[in-house]
Short mmCIF file of C-alpha atoms and ligand atoms in Angstrom, two decimals:
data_model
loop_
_atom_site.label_atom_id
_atom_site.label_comp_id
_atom_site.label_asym_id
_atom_site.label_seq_id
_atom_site.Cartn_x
_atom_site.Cartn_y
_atom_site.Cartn_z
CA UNK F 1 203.90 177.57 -6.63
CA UNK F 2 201.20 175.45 -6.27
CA UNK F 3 200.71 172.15 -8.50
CA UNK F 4 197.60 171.59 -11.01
CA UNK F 5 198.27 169.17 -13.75
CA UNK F 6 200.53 165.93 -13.11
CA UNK F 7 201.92 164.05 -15.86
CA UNK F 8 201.80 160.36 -15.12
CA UNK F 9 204.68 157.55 -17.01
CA UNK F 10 205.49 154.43 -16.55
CA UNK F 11 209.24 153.24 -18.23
CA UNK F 12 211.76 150.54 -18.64
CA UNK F 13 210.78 146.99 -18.07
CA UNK F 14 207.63 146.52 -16.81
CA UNK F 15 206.90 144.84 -13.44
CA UNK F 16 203.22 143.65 -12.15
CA UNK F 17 202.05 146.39 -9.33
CA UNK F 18 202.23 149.74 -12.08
CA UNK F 19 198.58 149.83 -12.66
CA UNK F 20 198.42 149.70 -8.97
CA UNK F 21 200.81 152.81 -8.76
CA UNK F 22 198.76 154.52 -11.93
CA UNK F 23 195.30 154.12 -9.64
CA UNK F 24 196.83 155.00 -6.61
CA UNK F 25 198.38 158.35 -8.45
CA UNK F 26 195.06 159.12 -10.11
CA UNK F 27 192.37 158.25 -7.45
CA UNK F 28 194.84 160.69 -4.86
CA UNK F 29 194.77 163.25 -6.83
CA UNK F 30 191.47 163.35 -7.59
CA UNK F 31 190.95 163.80 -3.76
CA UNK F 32 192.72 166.78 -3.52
CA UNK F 33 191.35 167.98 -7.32
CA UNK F 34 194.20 167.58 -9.67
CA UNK F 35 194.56 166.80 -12.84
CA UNK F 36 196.38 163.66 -13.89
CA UNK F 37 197.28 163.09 -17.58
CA UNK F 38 198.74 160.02 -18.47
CA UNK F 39 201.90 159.79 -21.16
CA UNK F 40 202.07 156.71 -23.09
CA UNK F 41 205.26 154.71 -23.96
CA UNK F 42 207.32 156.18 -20.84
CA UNK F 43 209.87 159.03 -22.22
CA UNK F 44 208.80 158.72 -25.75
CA UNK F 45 205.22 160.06 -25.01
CA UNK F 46 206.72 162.58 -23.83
CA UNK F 47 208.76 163.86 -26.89
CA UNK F 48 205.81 162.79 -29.26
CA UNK F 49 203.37 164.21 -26.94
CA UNK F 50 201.34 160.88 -26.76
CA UNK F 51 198.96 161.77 -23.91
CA UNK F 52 195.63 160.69 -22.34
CA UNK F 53 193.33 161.69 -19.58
CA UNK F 54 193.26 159.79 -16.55
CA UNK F 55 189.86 160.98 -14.98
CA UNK F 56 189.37 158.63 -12.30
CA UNK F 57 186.95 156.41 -13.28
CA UNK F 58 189.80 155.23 -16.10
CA UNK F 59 191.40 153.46 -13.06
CA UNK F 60 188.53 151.68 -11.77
CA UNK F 61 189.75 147.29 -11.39
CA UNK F 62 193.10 148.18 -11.98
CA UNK F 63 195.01 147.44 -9.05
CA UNK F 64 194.82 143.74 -9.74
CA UNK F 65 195.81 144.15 -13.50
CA UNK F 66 199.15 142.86 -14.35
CA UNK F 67 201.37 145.29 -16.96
CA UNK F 68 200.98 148.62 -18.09
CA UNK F 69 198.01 150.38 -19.11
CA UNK F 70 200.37 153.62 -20.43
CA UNK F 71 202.57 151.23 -21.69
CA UNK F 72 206.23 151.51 -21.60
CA UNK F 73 209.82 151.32 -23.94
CA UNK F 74 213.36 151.87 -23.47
CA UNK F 75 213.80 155.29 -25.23
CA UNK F 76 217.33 156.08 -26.86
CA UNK F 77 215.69 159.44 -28.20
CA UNK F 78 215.17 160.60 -24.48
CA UNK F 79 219.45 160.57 -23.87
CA UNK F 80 220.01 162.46 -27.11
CA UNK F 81 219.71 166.67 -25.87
CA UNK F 82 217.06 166.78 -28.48
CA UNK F 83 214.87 164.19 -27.50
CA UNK F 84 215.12 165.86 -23.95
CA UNK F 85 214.34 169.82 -25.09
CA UNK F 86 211.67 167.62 -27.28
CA UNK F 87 210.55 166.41 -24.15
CA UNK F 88 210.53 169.79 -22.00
CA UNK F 89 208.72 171.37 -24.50
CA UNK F 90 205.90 168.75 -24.87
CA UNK F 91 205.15 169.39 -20.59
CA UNK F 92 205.44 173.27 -20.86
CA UNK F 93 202.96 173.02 -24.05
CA UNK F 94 200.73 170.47 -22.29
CA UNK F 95 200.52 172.50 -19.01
CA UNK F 96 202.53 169.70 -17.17
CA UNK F 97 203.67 171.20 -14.30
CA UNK F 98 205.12 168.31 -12.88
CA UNK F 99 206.06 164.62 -13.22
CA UNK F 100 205.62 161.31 -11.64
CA UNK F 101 208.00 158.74 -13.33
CA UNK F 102 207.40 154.95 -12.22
CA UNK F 103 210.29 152.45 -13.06
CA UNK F 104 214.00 151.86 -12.35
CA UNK F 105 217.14 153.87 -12.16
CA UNK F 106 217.28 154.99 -15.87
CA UNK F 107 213.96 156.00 -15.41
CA UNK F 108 215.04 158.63 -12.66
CA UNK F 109 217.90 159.39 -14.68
CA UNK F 110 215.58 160.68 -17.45
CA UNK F 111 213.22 162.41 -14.19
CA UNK F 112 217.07 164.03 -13.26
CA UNK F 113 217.61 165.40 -16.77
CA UNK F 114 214.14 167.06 -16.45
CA UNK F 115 214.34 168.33 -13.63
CA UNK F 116 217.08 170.65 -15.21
CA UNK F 117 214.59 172.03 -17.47
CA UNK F 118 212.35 172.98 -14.69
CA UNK F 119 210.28 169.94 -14.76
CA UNK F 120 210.16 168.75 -11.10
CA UNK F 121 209.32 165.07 -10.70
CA UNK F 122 208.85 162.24 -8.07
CA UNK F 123 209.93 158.55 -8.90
CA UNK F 124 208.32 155.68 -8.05
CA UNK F 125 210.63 152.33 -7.79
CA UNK F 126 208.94 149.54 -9.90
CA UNK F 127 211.19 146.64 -11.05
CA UNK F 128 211.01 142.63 -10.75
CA UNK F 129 215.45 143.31 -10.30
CA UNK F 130 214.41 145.12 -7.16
CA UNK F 131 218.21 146.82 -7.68
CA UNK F 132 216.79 150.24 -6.71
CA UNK F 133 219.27 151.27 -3.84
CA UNK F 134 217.56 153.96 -2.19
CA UNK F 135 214.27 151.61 -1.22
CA UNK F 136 214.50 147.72 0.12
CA UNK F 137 211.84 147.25 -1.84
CA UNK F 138 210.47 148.20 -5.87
CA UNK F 139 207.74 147.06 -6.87
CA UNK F 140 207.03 143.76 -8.52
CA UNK F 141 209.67 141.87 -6.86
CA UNK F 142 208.00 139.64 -4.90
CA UNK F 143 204.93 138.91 -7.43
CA UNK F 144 208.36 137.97 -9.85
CA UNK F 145 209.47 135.93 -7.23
CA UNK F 146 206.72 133.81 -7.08
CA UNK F 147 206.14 133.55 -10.65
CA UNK F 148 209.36 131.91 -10.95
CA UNK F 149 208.71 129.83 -8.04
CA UNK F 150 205.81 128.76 -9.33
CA UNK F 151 206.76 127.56 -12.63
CA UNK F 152 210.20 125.69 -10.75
CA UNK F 153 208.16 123.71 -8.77
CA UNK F 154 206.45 122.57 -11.96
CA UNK F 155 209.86 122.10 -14.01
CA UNK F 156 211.07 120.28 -10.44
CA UNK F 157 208.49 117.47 -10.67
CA UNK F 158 209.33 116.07 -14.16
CA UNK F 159 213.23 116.90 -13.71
CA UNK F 160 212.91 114.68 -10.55
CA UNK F 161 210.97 112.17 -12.74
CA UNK F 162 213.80 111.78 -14.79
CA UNK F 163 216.75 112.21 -12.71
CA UNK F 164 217.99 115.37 -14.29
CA UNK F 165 219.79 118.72 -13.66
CA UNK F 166 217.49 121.39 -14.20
CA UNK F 167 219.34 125.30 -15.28
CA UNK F 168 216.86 127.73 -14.71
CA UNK F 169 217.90 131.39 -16.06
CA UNK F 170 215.43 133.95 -14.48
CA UNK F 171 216.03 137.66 -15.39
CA UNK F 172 218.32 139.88 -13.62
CA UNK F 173 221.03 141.40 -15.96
CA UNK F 174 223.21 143.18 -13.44
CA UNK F 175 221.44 142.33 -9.93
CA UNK F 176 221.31 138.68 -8.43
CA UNK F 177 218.41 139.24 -5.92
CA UNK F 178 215.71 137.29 -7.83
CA UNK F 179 217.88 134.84 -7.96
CA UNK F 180 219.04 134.82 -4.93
CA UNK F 181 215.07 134.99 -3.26
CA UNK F 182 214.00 132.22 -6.14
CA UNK F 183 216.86 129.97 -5.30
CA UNK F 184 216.15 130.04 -1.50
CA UNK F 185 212.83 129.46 -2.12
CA UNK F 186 212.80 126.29 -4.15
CA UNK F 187 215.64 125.03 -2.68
CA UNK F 188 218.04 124.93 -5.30
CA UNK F 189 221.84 123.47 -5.10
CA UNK F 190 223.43 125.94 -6.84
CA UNK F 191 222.81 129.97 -7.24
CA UNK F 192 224.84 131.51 -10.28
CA UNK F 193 224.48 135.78 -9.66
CA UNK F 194 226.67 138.51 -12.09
CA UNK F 195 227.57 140.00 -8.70
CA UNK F 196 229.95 136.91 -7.87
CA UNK F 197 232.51 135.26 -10.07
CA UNK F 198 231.93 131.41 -10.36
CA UNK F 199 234.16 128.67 -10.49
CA UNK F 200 232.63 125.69 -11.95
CA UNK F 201 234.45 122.69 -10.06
CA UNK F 202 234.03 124.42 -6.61
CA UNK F 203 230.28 125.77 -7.05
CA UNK F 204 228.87 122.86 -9.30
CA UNK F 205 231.08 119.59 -9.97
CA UNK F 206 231.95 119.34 -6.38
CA UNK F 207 228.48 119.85 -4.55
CA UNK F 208 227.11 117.56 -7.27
CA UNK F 209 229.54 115.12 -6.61
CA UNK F 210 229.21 115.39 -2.46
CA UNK F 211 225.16 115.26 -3.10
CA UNK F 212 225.37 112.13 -5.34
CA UNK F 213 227.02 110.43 -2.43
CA UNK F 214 224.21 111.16 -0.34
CA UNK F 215 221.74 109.69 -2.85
CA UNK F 216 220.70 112.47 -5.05
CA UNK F 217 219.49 112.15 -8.28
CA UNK F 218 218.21 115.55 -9.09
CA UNK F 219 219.62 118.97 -9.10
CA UNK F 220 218.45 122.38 -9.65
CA UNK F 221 220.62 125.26 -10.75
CA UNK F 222 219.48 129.38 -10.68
CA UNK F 223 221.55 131.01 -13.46
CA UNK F 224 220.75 135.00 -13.20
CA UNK F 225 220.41 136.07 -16.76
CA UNK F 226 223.65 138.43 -16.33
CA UNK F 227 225.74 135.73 -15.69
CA UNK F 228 225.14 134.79 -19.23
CA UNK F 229 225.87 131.03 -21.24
CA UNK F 230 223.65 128.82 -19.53
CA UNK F 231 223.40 127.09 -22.13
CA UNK F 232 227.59 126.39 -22.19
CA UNK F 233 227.22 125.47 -18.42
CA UNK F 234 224.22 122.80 -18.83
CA UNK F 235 227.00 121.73 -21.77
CA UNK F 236 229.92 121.35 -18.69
CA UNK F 237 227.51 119.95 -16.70
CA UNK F 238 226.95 117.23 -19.26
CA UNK F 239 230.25 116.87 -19.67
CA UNK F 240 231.75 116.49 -16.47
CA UNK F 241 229.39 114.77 -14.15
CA UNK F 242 227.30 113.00 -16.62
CA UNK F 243 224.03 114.20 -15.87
CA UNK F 244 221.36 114.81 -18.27
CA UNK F 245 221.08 118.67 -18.02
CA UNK F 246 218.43 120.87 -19.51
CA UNK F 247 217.78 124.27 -19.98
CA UNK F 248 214.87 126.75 -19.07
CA UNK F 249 214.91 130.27 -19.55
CA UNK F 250 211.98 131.87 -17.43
CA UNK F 251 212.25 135.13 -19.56
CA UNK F 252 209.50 137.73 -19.48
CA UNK F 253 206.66 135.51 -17.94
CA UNK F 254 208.71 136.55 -15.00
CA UNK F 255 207.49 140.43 -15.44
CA UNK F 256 203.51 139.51 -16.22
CA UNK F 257 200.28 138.28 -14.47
CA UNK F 258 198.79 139.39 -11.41
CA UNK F 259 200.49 141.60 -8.76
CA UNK F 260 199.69 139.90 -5.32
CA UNK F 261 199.16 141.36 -2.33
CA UNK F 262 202.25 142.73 -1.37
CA UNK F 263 202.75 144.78 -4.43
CA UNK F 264 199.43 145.78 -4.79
CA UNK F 265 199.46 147.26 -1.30
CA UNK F 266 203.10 148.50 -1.57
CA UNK F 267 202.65 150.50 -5.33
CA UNK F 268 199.23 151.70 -3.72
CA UNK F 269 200.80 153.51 -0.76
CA UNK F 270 204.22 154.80 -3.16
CA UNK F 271 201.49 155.87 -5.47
CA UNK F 272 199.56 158.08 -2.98
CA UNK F 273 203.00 159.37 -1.06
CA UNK F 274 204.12 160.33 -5.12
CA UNK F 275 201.22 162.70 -5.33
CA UNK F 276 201.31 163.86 -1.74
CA UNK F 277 205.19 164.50 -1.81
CA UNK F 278 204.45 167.30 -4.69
CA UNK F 279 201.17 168.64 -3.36
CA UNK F 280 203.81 169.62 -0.54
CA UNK F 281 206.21 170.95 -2.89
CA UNK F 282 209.24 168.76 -2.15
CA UNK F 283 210.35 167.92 -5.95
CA UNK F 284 212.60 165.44 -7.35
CA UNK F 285 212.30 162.56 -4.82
CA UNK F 286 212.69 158.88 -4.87
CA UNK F 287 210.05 157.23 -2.89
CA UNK F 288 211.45 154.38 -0.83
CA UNK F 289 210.28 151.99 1.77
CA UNK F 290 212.78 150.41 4.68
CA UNK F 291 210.94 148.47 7.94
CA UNK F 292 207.41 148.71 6.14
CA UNK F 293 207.88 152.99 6.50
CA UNK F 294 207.81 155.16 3.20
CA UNK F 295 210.58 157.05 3.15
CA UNK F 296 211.76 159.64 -0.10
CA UNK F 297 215.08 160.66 -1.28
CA UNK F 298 216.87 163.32 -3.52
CA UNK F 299 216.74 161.91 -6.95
CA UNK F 300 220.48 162.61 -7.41
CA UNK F 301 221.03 160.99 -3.67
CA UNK F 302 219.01 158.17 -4.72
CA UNK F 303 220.99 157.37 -7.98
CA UNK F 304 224.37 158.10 -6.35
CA UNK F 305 223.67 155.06 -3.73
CA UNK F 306 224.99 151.53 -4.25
CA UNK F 307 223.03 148.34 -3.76
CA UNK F 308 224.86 145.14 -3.62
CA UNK F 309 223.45 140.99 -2.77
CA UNK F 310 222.58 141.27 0.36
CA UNK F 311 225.22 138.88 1.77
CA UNK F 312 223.22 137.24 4.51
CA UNK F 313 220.69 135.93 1.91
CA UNK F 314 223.95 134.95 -0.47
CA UNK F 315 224.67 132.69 2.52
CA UNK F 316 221.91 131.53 3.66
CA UNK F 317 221.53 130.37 0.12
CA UNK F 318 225.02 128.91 0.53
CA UNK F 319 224.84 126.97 3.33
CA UNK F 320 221.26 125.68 2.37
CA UNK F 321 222.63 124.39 -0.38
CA UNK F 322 224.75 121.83 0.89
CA UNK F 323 223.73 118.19 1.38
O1 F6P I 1 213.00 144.93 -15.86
C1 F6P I 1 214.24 144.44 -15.62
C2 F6P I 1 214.56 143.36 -16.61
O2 F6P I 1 213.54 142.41 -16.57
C3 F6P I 1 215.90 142.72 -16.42
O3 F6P I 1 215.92 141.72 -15.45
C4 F6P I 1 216.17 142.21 -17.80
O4 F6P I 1 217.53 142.05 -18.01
C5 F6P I 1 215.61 143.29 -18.67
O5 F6P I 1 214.59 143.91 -17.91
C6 F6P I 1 215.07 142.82 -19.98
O6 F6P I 1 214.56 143.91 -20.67
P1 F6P I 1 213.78 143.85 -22.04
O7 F6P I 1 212.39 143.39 -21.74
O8 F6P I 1 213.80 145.24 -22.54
O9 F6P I 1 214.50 142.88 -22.90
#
C-alpha cells in the first residue's frame, strides 16, 4: 500500500540539527508529492491531536535554526495503554498513514508501540548523548560538543587566572561520550563518566598531586551529569589537596544554538533517507550512519543493541591526561 500523508514529531530532549531533519523530511516529500503534517509536543500531539501543516515553504531558513519548531516533551501519557489507543486513534482519524519519529531510544520505543497498532514508522537518531546504538552518530552531538568546548575554554582562562580547579558537569545521564569527546578536547586532567566507577585518590588526589610536582597550578575536571554530586567532589577536592575548586554546570545551553555543519548535513541526509525508506515501503526502521554511509535498522533490532564508551577514546583520554 502506497504512502500519502506522513506525520512528522520530534521528542525527548532536544538537540540542535531537528529543524534540519523537519526540512529535510518536508522539502523530500514534497518532491515526490506527499503530504507532511507536523505533530506538536512529540507523543502528546499525538494523543491531543495537536497538528499543523508543513507545506514546504514552512521550512524555508530552517536548517540553520537551533531547537524545535514542533516542539517536544517527555510524555508519561504515551506509556499508559490509553494514551497509546489515544494516540492510534488520533493518526487513523487524521489520515496518518505513517510516522517519522526524530529523537532517542524512548522515542523509538513509543514508534515500537505504534507500530503494533498498525502505525508503521521510521526513526531518526537526534540526541547531544549520542547513546543511540544502532548509528555512530545522532544528531546534535558534535554541535553539543563544541558548545561545551566553547564555553570551557572561556571558564579555563579565569580558572587559570586564579590558580583553581575547575568541575565542569556537562549533560549525559547514563552515557559518558560528551564527556568523554569534551574532555579530550579541552584537555582536561580528569574525565568522571556513569559508565565507570571512580575512585577519588587514584583518579583525582593522585594525578593532582603528580601534576603539582610538575608545576601545575590549574586543573580541569569533566563530571558527566550521571555521575551525579559534583558539587560533594569540588567539596573533596577542597578538602584534600587544598585547591580552590569551583563548580559549573553547563546544563541545557549544551542542547541550544546553531547546528554546525556536520549536523546540519548529517540530519539533512537522515531526513531525506526517513522519507525515502517509507516511499519504499520498508517500515519501522532506525536510520543510522557508520563510515559516513546511511544505513537503517529494525526498530526492535535497533533498541535491542548495546552501546558502551568507546574504550579507545576512554584511553586516549586517560593517557592524555597525565603530566
Ligand atoms: O537529551 C539528553 C539529555 O540532555 C541528557 O543528557 C540529560 O540527562 C537529559 O536530556 C535532560 O533532560 P531534560 O531536559 O528533560 O531535563
Amino acid at each position: 500500500m502506497g504512502i500519502n500523508r506522513i506525520g512528522l514529531l520530534t521528542s525527548g530532549g532536544d538537540a540542535p540539527g531537528m529543524n534540519a531533519v523537519i526540512r529535510a523530511v518536508v522539502r523530500t516529500a514534497y518532491a515526490n508529492n506527499l503530504e507532511i503534517l507536523g505533530i506538536r509536543r512529540g507523543y502528546n500531539g499525538l494523543i491531543n491531536g495537536d497538528v499543523m501543516e508543513l507545506g514546504h515553504e514552512t521550512v524555508n531558513g530552517l536548517t540553520g535554526r537551533g531547537g524545535t519548531i514542533l516542539h517536544t516533551a517527555r510524555c508519561p501519557e504515551f506509556t499508559t495503554k490509553d494514551g497509546l489507543l489515544k494516540a492510534a486513534k488520533t493518526c487513523k482519524y487524521l489520515g496518518i498513514d505513517s510516522l517519522i519519529c526524530v529523537g532517542g531510544d524512548g522515542t523509538f520505543r513509543g514508534a515500537l508501540d505504534l507500530s503494533k497498532h498498525d502505525i508503521p514508522s521510521v526513526g531518526v537518531p537526534a540526541t547531544i548523548d549520542n547513546d543511540i546504538a544502532c548509528t555512530n552518530y545522532a544528531i546534535g552531538f558534535d554541535t553539543a560538543c563544541n558548545t561545551a568546548i566553547g564555553a570551557i575554554d572561556r571558564l579555563r582562562d579565569t580558572m587559570q587566572s586564579h590558580e583553581r580547579c575547575s568541575l565542569v558537569e556537562v549533560m549525559g545521564r547514563n552515557a559518558g561520550h560528551l564527556a568523554v569527546y569534551v574532555g579530550i578536547a579541552v584537555g582536561a586532567n580528569c574525565i568522571l563518566v556513569p559508565e565507570r566507577t571512580f575512585d577519588f585518590e587514584r583518579d583525582i588526589a593522585d594525578k593532582v598531586r603528580r601534576s603539582r610536582i610538575h608545576g601545575r597550578k590549574h586543573f580541569i575536571i569533566i563530571v558527566a551529569e550521571g555521575v551525579g554530586n559534583t558539587g560533594e567532589i569540588a567539596d573533596q577536592v577542597k578538602e584534600e589537596t587544598g585547591l580552590d575548586a569551583r563548580v559549573t554546570i553547563l546544563g541545557h545551553i549544551q542542547r541550544g544554538g546553531q547546528p554546525n555543519a556536520r549536523d546540519r548535513v548529517t540530519a539533512s541526509r537522515m531526513g531525506r533517507h526517513a522519507v525515502e525508506l517509507l516511499m519504499e515501503g520498508r517500515q519501522n526502521r532506525v536510520v543510522g550512519i557508520k563510515d559516513g554511509n546511511l544505513q537503517d535498522f529494525d526498530i526492535d533490532e535497533a533498541l535491542g543493541m548495546k552501546k558502551g564508551l568507546q574504550e579507545t577514546m576512554y584511553e586516549t583520554a586517560r593517557i592524555l591526561s597525565m603530566g
